[in-house]
Short mmCIF file of C-alpha atoms in Angstrom, two decimals:
data_model
loop_
_atom_site.label_atom_id
_atom_site.label_comp_id
_atom_site.label_asym_id
_atom_site.label_seq_id
_atom_site.Cartn_x
_atom_site.Cartn_y
_atom_site.Cartn_z
CA MET A 1 27.17 12.37 0.22
CA GLU A 2 25.84 13.56 -3.13
CA GLN A 3 23.68 16.65 -2.74
CA ASN A 4 20.02 16.08 -3.55
CA THR A 5 19.05 18.45 -6.37
CA VAL A 6 15.43 17.38 -6.89
CA GLN A 7 13.16 20.36 -7.30
CA LEU A 8 10.98 20.97 -4.25
CA LEU A 9 7.43 21.43 -5.37
CA PRO A 10 5.80 24.27 -3.42
CA ASP A 11 2.33 22.84 -4.06
CA ALA A 12 3.30 19.42 -2.63
CA THR A 13 2.84 20.70 0.91
CA ALA A 14 -0.69 20.66 2.27
CA LYS A 15 -2.30 23.26 4.49
CA SER A 16 -0.81 23.08 7.98
CA LEU A 17 -2.73 21.60 10.90
CA GLN A 18 -1.72 21.89 14.55
CA PHE A 19 -1.71 20.13 17.88
CA ASN A 20 -4.63 20.81 20.20
CA LYS A 21 -4.27 23.00 23.28
CA ASP A 22 -3.53 19.89 25.35
CA GLY A 23 -0.63 19.08 23.03
CA LYS A 24 -2.31 16.00 21.54
CA PHE A 25 -3.08 15.11 17.92
CA SER A 26 -5.06 12.09 16.69
CA ILE A 27 -5.28 10.52 13.25
CA MET A 28 -7.84 8.02 12.01
CA HIS A 29 -6.53 5.69 9.31
CA LEU A 30 -9.21 4.46 6.93
CA THR A 31 -8.36 2.34 3.91
CA ASP A 32 -9.80 0.07 1.23
CA THR A 33 -13.34 1.31 1.61
CA HIS A 34 -14.17 0.12 -1.95
CA LEU A 35 -17.43 2.03 -1.83
CA ALA A 36 -20.02 0.97 -4.38
CA HIS A 37 -23.80 0.66 -4.59
CA ASP A 38 -23.95 -2.58 -2.58
CA ASN A 39 -21.97 -1.46 0.50
CA ILE A 40 -21.91 2.31 0.59
CA GLU A 41 -24.79 3.01 2.97
CA ALA A 42 -23.59 0.69 5.75
CA SER A 43 -19.91 1.54 5.28
CA VAL A 44 -20.50 5.29 5.37
CA TRP A 45 -22.77 5.00 8.42
CA LEU A 46 -20.09 3.05 10.31
CA MET A 47 -17.34 5.50 9.38
CA ALA A 48 -19.53 8.37 10.53
CA ALA A 49 -20.20 6.59 13.83
CA ALA A 50 -16.44 6.02 14.23
CA CYS A 51 -15.75 9.72 13.65
CA ASP A 52 -18.37 10.69 16.23
CA ARG A 53 -16.80 8.29 18.69
CA GLU A 54 -13.14 9.20 18.09
CA GLN A 55 -13.35 12.85 16.98
CA PRO A 56 -10.01 12.62 15.13
CA ASP A 57 -7.98 15.70 14.25
CA LEU A 58 -7.20 14.23 10.82
CA VAL A 59 -8.46 11.34 8.70
CA VAL A 60 -6.11 9.73 6.18
CA ILE A 61 -7.62 7.46 3.51
CA THR A 62 -5.06 5.31 1.73
CA GLY A 63 -6.57 4.11 -1.50
CA ASP A 64 -9.13 1.84 -3.16
CA ASN A 65 -11.59 4.43 -1.96
CA VAL A 66 -14.60 4.22 -4.29
CA HIS A 67 -15.56 2.19 -7.33
CA ASN A 68 -14.60 4.17 -10.43
CA ASP A 69 -17.66 3.74 -12.62
CA ASP A 70 -17.85 4.15 -16.39
CA ASP A 71 -20.27 6.98 -15.62
CA ALA A 72 -18.30 9.72 -13.83
CA ALA A 73 -21.50 11.04 -12.26
CA ILE A 74 -21.92 7.76 -10.34
CA THR A 75 -18.30 7.84 -9.15
CA LYS A 76 -18.84 11.39 -7.91
CA GLN A 77 -21.94 10.29 -6.00
CA TYR A 78 -19.83 7.71 -4.16
CA ILE A 79 -17.19 10.35 -3.35
CA ASP A 80 -19.95 12.73 -2.20
CA LYS A 81 -21.25 10.23 0.32
CA LEU A 82 -17.76 9.51 1.61
CA MET A 83 -16.61 13.11 1.89
CA THR A 84 -19.87 14.33 3.44
CA VAL A 85 -18.98 12.28 6.53
CA PHE A 86 -15.98 14.54 7.16
CA GLN A 87 -17.37 17.76 5.70
CA THR A 88 -20.35 17.81 8.06
CA ARG A 89 -18.06 17.15 11.03
CA ASN A 90 -15.38 19.65 10.00
CA ILE A 91 -12.68 16.94 10.05
CA PRO A 92 -9.67 17.48 7.75
CA VAL A 93 -9.18 14.53 5.42
CA ALA A 94 -6.15 13.52 3.33
CA VAL A 95 -6.58 11.12 0.42
CA THR A 96 -4.25 9.10 -1.76
CA PHE A 97 -4.88 6.24 -4.16
CA GLY A 98 -4.48 2.48 -4.46
CA ASN A 99 -4.27 0.03 -7.34
CA HIS A 100 -8.03 -0.01 -7.99
CA ASP A 101 -8.96 3.69 -7.90
CA SER A 102 -8.21 4.33 -11.58
CA GLU A 103 -7.93 0.72 -12.77
CA THR A 104 -11.35 1.05 -14.39
CA GLY A 105 -13.88 3.81 -14.88
CA ALA A 106 -14.21 7.20 -16.49
CA MET A 107 -12.08 9.29 -14.10
CA SER A 108 -8.29 9.52 -13.95
CA ARG A 109 -6.41 9.86 -10.67
CA GLU A 110 -6.04 13.59 -11.35
CA GLU A 111 -9.76 13.97 -12.00
CA LEU A 112 -10.58 12.04 -8.86
CA MET A 113 -8.24 14.19 -6.76
CA ALA A 114 -9.71 17.37 -8.23
CA TYR A 115 -13.17 16.21 -7.20
CA TYR A 116 -12.08 15.27 -3.67
CA ASN A 117 -10.62 18.75 -3.42
CA THR A 118 -13.96 20.42 -4.16
CA TYR A 119 -14.65 19.71 -0.46
CA SER A 120 -13.26 22.28 1.93
CA CYS A 121 -12.39 19.56 4.46
CA SER A 122 -9.88 18.08 2.01
CA VAL A 123 -6.21 18.81 2.66
CA SER A 124 -5.14 16.53 -0.20
CA VAL A 125 -2.69 17.75 -2.82
CA ASP A 126 -2.28 16.99 -6.50
CA GLU A 127 1.46 17.61 -6.76
CA GLY A 128 1.31 17.94 -10.54
CA PRO A 129 3.09 16.11 -13.39
CA LEU A 130 6.62 16.33 -11.96
CA LEU A 131 6.16 13.24 -9.77
CA SER A 132 4.84 9.76 -10.53
CA GLY A 133 1.24 9.09 -9.58
CA CYS A 134 -1.12 11.59 -7.98
CA GLY A 135 -1.29 12.26 -4.27
CA THR A 136 2.28 12.46 -2.94
CA TYR A 137 2.59 15.32 -0.44
CA ASN A 138 3.21 16.22 3.18
CA ILE A 139 1.04 17.78 5.88
CA PRO A 140 2.89 19.88 8.49
CA ILE A 141 1.53 19.61 12.03
CA LEU A 142 2.35 22.76 13.97
CA SER A 143 2.78 23.14 17.73
CA SER A 144 -0.31 23.96 19.78
CA ASP A 145 0.68 27.65 19.74
CA GLY A 146 1.15 27.51 15.97
CA LYS A 147 4.71 28.83 16.12
CA GLN A 148 6.73 25.87 14.86
CA MET A 149 6.45 22.59 13.01
CA ARG A 150 6.38 19.77 15.57
CA PHE A 151 5.29 16.78 13.47
CA ASN A 152 4.77 15.81 9.85
CA VAL A 153 2.57 13.47 7.84
CA TRP A 154 3.87 12.05 4.56
CA VAL A 155 1.31 10.80 2.04
CA PHE A 156 2.48 8.76 -0.97
CA ASP A 157 0.77 7.41 -4.05
CA SER A 158 2.24 3.91 -4.30
CA ASN A 159 0.85 3.73 -7.85
CA ASP A 160 -1.13 0.85 -9.31
CA TYR A 161 0.83 -1.76 -11.32
CA ASP A 162 4.24 -2.06 -12.93
CA GLY A 163 4.80 -2.96 -16.58
CA ASN A 164 4.53 -6.68 -15.83
CA GLY A 165 1.25 -6.44 -13.95
CA HIS A 166 2.75 -6.68 -10.45
CA TYR A 167 1.54 -4.38 -7.71
CA GLY A 168 3.02 -0.89 -7.79
CA ASN A 169 5.45 0.94 -5.54
CA VAL A 170 6.66 4.43 -4.70
CA LYS A 171 8.95 5.40 -7.59
CA LYS A 172 12.47 6.84 -7.53
CA ASP A 173 11.36 10.39 -8.32
CA GLN A 174 8.99 10.28 -5.36
CA VAL A 175 11.76 8.92 -3.14
CA ASP A 176 14.08 11.71 -4.28
CA TRP A 177 11.34 14.25 -3.57
CA TYR A 178 10.89 12.84 -0.06
CA LYS A 179 14.62 13.00 0.69
CA ALA A 180 14.94 16.58 -0.53
CA LYS A 181 11.80 17.69 1.30
CA SER A 182 12.88 15.92 4.49
CA GLU A 183 16.26 17.64 4.35
CA ALA A 184 14.59 21.02 3.80
CA ILE A 185 12.22 20.48 6.74
CA GLU A 186 15.14 19.56 9.00
CA LYS A 187 17.05 22.67 7.95
CA GLU A 188 14.05 24.98 8.36
CA ASN A 189 13.23 23.62 11.84
CA GLY A 190 16.71 23.23 13.28
CA GLY A 191 16.48 19.45 13.54
CA LYS A 192 14.56 16.42 12.37
CA VAL A 193 10.77 16.58 12.53
CA TYR A 194 9.29 13.16 13.35
CA SER A 195 6.58 11.85 11.09
CA PHE A 196 4.19 9.15 9.92
CA ALA A 197 4.02 7.90 6.32
CA PHE A 198 0.80 6.71 4.69
CA GLN A 199 0.31 4.84 1.40
CA HIS A 200 -1.68 2.00 -0.10
CA MET A 201 0.97 -0.66 -0.77
CA ILE A 202 3.23 -2.08 1.92
CA VAL A 203 7.01 -2.02 1.32
CA PRO A 204 8.88 -5.25 0.35
CA GLU A 205 11.11 -4.90 3.44
CA VAL A 206 8.22 -6.25 5.51
CA TYR A 207 9.51 -9.72 4.64
CA ASP A 208 12.92 -8.85 6.10
CA ALA A 209 11.15 -8.36 9.44
CA LEU A 210 9.51 -11.80 9.30
CA ILE A 211 10.98 -15.31 9.54
CA GLU A 212 11.21 -17.45 6.42
CA CYS A 213 10.17 -21.08 6.54
CA LYS A 214 10.39 -23.62 3.71
CA ARG A 215 6.85 -24.96 3.94
CA ARG A 216 3.41 -23.64 4.76
CA LYS A 217 2.52 -23.56 8.45
CA LEU A 218 -0.40 -22.17 10.40
CA TYR A 219 -0.22 -18.39 10.27
CA SER A 220 2.66 -18.41 7.82
CA PHE A 221 2.04 -16.93 4.38
CA GLU A 222 3.62 -17.32 0.96
CA HIS A 223 5.80 -14.48 -0.32
CA ILE A 224 3.83 -12.46 -2.88
CA ASN A 225 6.71 -12.41 -5.38
CA ASN A 226 8.78 -15.46 -4.38
CA LYS A 227 6.57 -18.52 -4.58
CA GLY A 228 7.42 -21.48 -2.39
CA THR A 229 8.76 -19.42 0.52
CA TYR A 230 6.61 -18.71 3.56
CA TYR A 231 6.84 -16.16 6.34
CA HIS A 232 5.55 -15.66 9.87
CA PHE A 233 6.22 -13.41 12.86
CA ASP A 234 9.75 -13.28 14.25
CA PRO A 235 9.39 -13.61 18.06
CA ASN A 236 12.69 -11.78 18.57
CA ARG A 237 11.33 -8.55 17.11
CA ILE A 238 8.73 -6.05 18.24
CA ASN A 239 5.45 -7.23 16.72
CA PHE A 240 1.87 -6.16 17.25
CA GLY A 241 -1.47 -7.32 15.91
CA THR A 242 -2.25 -10.28 13.69
CA LEU A 243 -0.93 -11.34 10.30
CA ASN A 244 -3.93 -12.88 8.52
CA GLU A 245 -2.82 -12.94 4.88
CA THR A 246 0.18 -12.50 2.60
CA PRO A 247 1.63 -8.96 2.69
CA CYS A 248 1.14 -7.86 -0.93
CA SER A 249 4.04 -5.53 -1.65
CA GLY A 250 5.16 -4.33 -5.05
CA TYR A 251 7.72 -6.31 -7.02
CA GLU A 252 9.96 -3.36 -7.80
CA ASN A 253 11.83 -1.47 -5.08
CA ASP A 254 13.13 2.05 -5.69
CA GLY A 255 14.59 2.51 -2.23
CA GLN A 256 11.75 4.21 -0.37
CA PHE A 257 12.17 2.35 2.91
CA GLU A 258 15.96 2.62 2.95
CA ALA A 259 15.67 6.36 2.26
CA MET A 260 13.44 6.69 5.32
CA VAL A 261 15.90 4.68 7.41
CA GLU A 262 18.67 6.99 6.20
CA ARG A 263 16.72 10.16 6.96
CA GLY A 264 15.58 8.92 10.38
CA ASP A 265 12.40 11.01 10.58
CA VAL A 266 9.69 8.39 9.93
CA LEU A 267 8.43 6.58 13.03
CA ALA A 268 5.98 4.32 11.22
CA MET A 269 4.56 3.55 7.79
CA PHE A 270 0.81 2.82 7.58
CA THR A 271 -0.62 0.91 4.65
CA GLY A 272 -3.77 -0.86 3.51
CA HIS A 273 -4.31 -3.11 0.48
CA ASP A 274 -4.32 -6.37 2.48
CA HIS A 275 -7.82 -6.21 3.87
CA THR A 276 -7.59 -8.54 6.86
CA ASN A 277 -4.10 -7.71 8.11
CA ALA A 278 -3.92 -5.62 11.28
CA PHE A 279 -0.30 -5.97 12.29
CA GLY A 280 2.96 -4.11 12.70
CA VAL A 281 6.62 -5.16 12.76
CA LYS A 282 9.58 -2.99 13.74
CA HIS A 283 12.43 -3.03 11.24
CA LYS A 284 15.50 -0.79 11.29
CA GLY A 285 13.77 1.57 13.70
CA ILE A 286 10.57 1.98 11.66
CA ASP A 287 7.22 0.31 12.34
CA ILE A 288 5.83 -1.25 9.14
CA VAL A 289 2.09 -1.35 9.79
CA ASN A 290 -0.99 -2.61 7.93
CA SER A 291 -4.53 -1.52 8.77
CA LEU A 292 -7.86 -3.26 8.17
CA SER A 293 -10.25 -2.52 5.34
CA SER A 294 -12.78 0.09 6.46
CA ARG A 295 -15.87 -1.13 4.58
CA TYR A 296 -18.82 -3.25 5.63
CA ASN A 297 -20.25 -5.64 3.04
CA GLY A 298 -22.87 -7.19 5.30
CA ASP A 299 -21.20 -10.59 5.49
CA ALA A 300 -19.82 -12.02 8.71
CA PHE A 301 -16.19 -11.64 7.65
CA SER A 302 -16.46 -7.90 7.02
CA SER A 303 -17.64 -7.40 10.60
CA GLN A 304 -13.98 -7.74 11.62
CA TYR A 305 -12.99 -4.79 9.39
CA GLY A 306 -12.58 -1.38 10.97
CA TYR A 307 -10.03 1.41 11.38
CA ARG A 308 -6.82 2.39 13.16
CA MET A 309 -6.29 5.32 15.54
CA LEU A 310 -2.90 7.00 16.03
CA PHE A 311 -1.96 9.44 18.77
CA ALA A 312 0.95 11.89 18.84
CA ASP A 313 2.07 14.28 21.60
CA GLU A 314 3.98 17.47 20.85
CA LYS A 315 5.92 17.10 24.11
CA ALA A 316 7.23 13.69 23.01
CA PRO A 317 6.99 13.63 19.19
CA SER A 318 9.31 10.64 18.87
CA VAL A 319 6.74 8.39 20.60
CA TYR A 320 3.26 7.46 19.43
CA THR A 321 0.48 5.06 20.36
CA SER A 322 -1.84 3.10 18.11
CA ARG A 323 -4.91 0.91 18.40
CA VAL A 324 -7.20 -0.95 16.02
CA GLU A 325 -10.97 -0.89 16.32
CA HIS A 326 -13.09 -3.56 14.64
CA TRP A 327 -16.65 -2.83 13.64
CA PHE A 328 -17.81 -5.68 15.87
CA ASN A 329 -16.37 -3.98 18.96
CA MET A 330 -17.87 -0.54 18.39
CA PHE A 331 -21.37 -1.02 19.77
CA THR A 332 -23.41 -2.43 22.62
CA ASP A 333 -27.03 -3.54 22.84
CA GLU A 334 -27.73 -0.17 24.45
CA ASP A 335 -26.64 1.59 21.25
CA ALA A 336 -29.21 -0.36 19.25
CA LYS A 337 -31.91 0.46 21.80
CA LYS A 338 -31.11 4.17 21.71
CA ALA A 339 -31.28 4.20 17.91
CA LYS A 340 -34.62 2.43 17.99
CA ILE A 341 -36.01 4.91 20.53
CA LYS A 342 -34.94 7.76 18.25
CA GLY A 343 -36.85 6.12 15.40
CA ASP A 344 -33.70 5.31 13.45
CA THR A 345 -34.56 1.77 12.47
CA TYR A 346 -31.75 1.61 9.89
CA ALA A 347 -29.10 2.32 12.53
CA ALA A 348 -30.71 -0.05 15.04
CA ASN A 349 -30.81 -2.91 12.52
CA LEU A 350 -27.26 -2.25 11.30
CA ILE A 351 -25.88 -2.25 14.85
CA LYS A 352 -27.66 -5.54 15.56
CA ASP A 353 -26.34 -7.01 12.31
CA VAL A 354 -22.74 -5.97 13.01
CA ARG A 355 -22.90 -7.23 16.58
CA LEU A 356 -24.46 -10.60 15.72
CA LYS A 357 -22.15 -11.38 12.82
CA GLY A 358 -19.22 -9.91 14.70
CA LEU A 359 -19.83 -12.11 17.73
CA ARG A 360 -19.62 -15.22 15.57
CA GLU A 361 -16.51 -13.89 13.84
CA LYS A 362 -14.89 -12.91 17.14
CA ILE A 363 -15.41 -16.38 18.61
CA PHE A 364 -14.08 -17.98 15.42
CA LEU A 365 -11.00 -15.74 15.31
CA THR A 366 -10.23 -16.25 18.99
CA LEU A 367 -10.40 -20.03 18.67
CA CYS A 368 -8.27 -20.02 15.52
CA ARG A 369 -5.60 -17.82 17.04
CA LYS A 370 -5.43 -19.72 20.30
CA GLY A 371 -5.46 -23.01 18.41
CA GLY A 372 -2.77 -21.73 16.06
CA ALA A 373 -0.55 -20.75 18.97
CA LEU A 374 -1.11 -24.12 20.63
CA LEU A 375 -0.33 -26.12 17.48
CA THR A 376 2.65 -24.08 16.32
CA GLY A 377 4.18 -23.39 19.71
CA ARG A 378 4.57 -19.69 18.81
CA LYS A 379 2.55 -16.54 19.15
CA VAL A 380 0.38 -15.76 16.17
CA THR A 381 -1.16 -12.61 17.63
CA TYR A 382 0.61 -9.85 19.54
CA LYS A 383 -0.90 -7.13 21.67
CA HIS A 384 -1.51 -3.86 19.85
#
């Protein structure tokens, strides 16, 4: 095999974190928050409530984070409100970017990252000009005694668009960096270190893990780059969650997924971009997973948005567990009553709003999924 000679960037490794004394480590995956003036208050409140509930050891935010305004001061205000959630709770947060973060507005990706990194809770890295994009790095997770690296988190900027206006992808130089870094980590630690990978755009290989059909069916979706072909879950694979819309991968493919298959250290890839998808499919030993948008726009549909939790154990680093939480499942009537008693009318009204709209959405989704399974004769939703 040809030796990988890509330069390892010393500043592309984030500050190390470590497993807790009980040997556990939890990650909250937030994505596609799209924070702007019309949704920021409710979205930030819900994310803060989720952090209080879950108390994650790390938060990873995978792009389309805030609206990039023509006035940089407004963009910074959005970032301030987002990052204050984690800063006040002393939760480390890792950020990368999506297709919209620098699509418009006054701030470049590098300027955005520099501002995120003014917060001490940020473990994000701007790896510099030697790699495509901004926000490709790894976060070592040390053992509970801090003596060795027991897990790793890869964060990739999947870029915005290619030259023809298609969605972006992780480029060859980033793939080469990953391979070289992965090899170095294995050598330094006397064996492979298992890991998660996070990025905005899902990989094209997701379609290889689905079944192609020649016409549209219930819960089958048209290929993003191959019109006229449709895909749905393959019952002979390991699937979890629900596929609610077309997986929007990039058109170009510079070998990221195959490099991870070859290296054998990535357990699962977690992406956003497709706001309503909360599913995973196992392909060539790697779980390809999409998480829900983490914003709340106040409409009924956004009540089904939420976040994903991941759990790793240093005693069994090759195994992980995952669950999705929807905003509509987070609260009870008692939560609204407690907020009202405390005099927090905003929280009380927001909880009521999420629960009411979420109840309607939950009934609708349940009926559609059960009806879809009945009409198609196949499962359209799998247990998480």
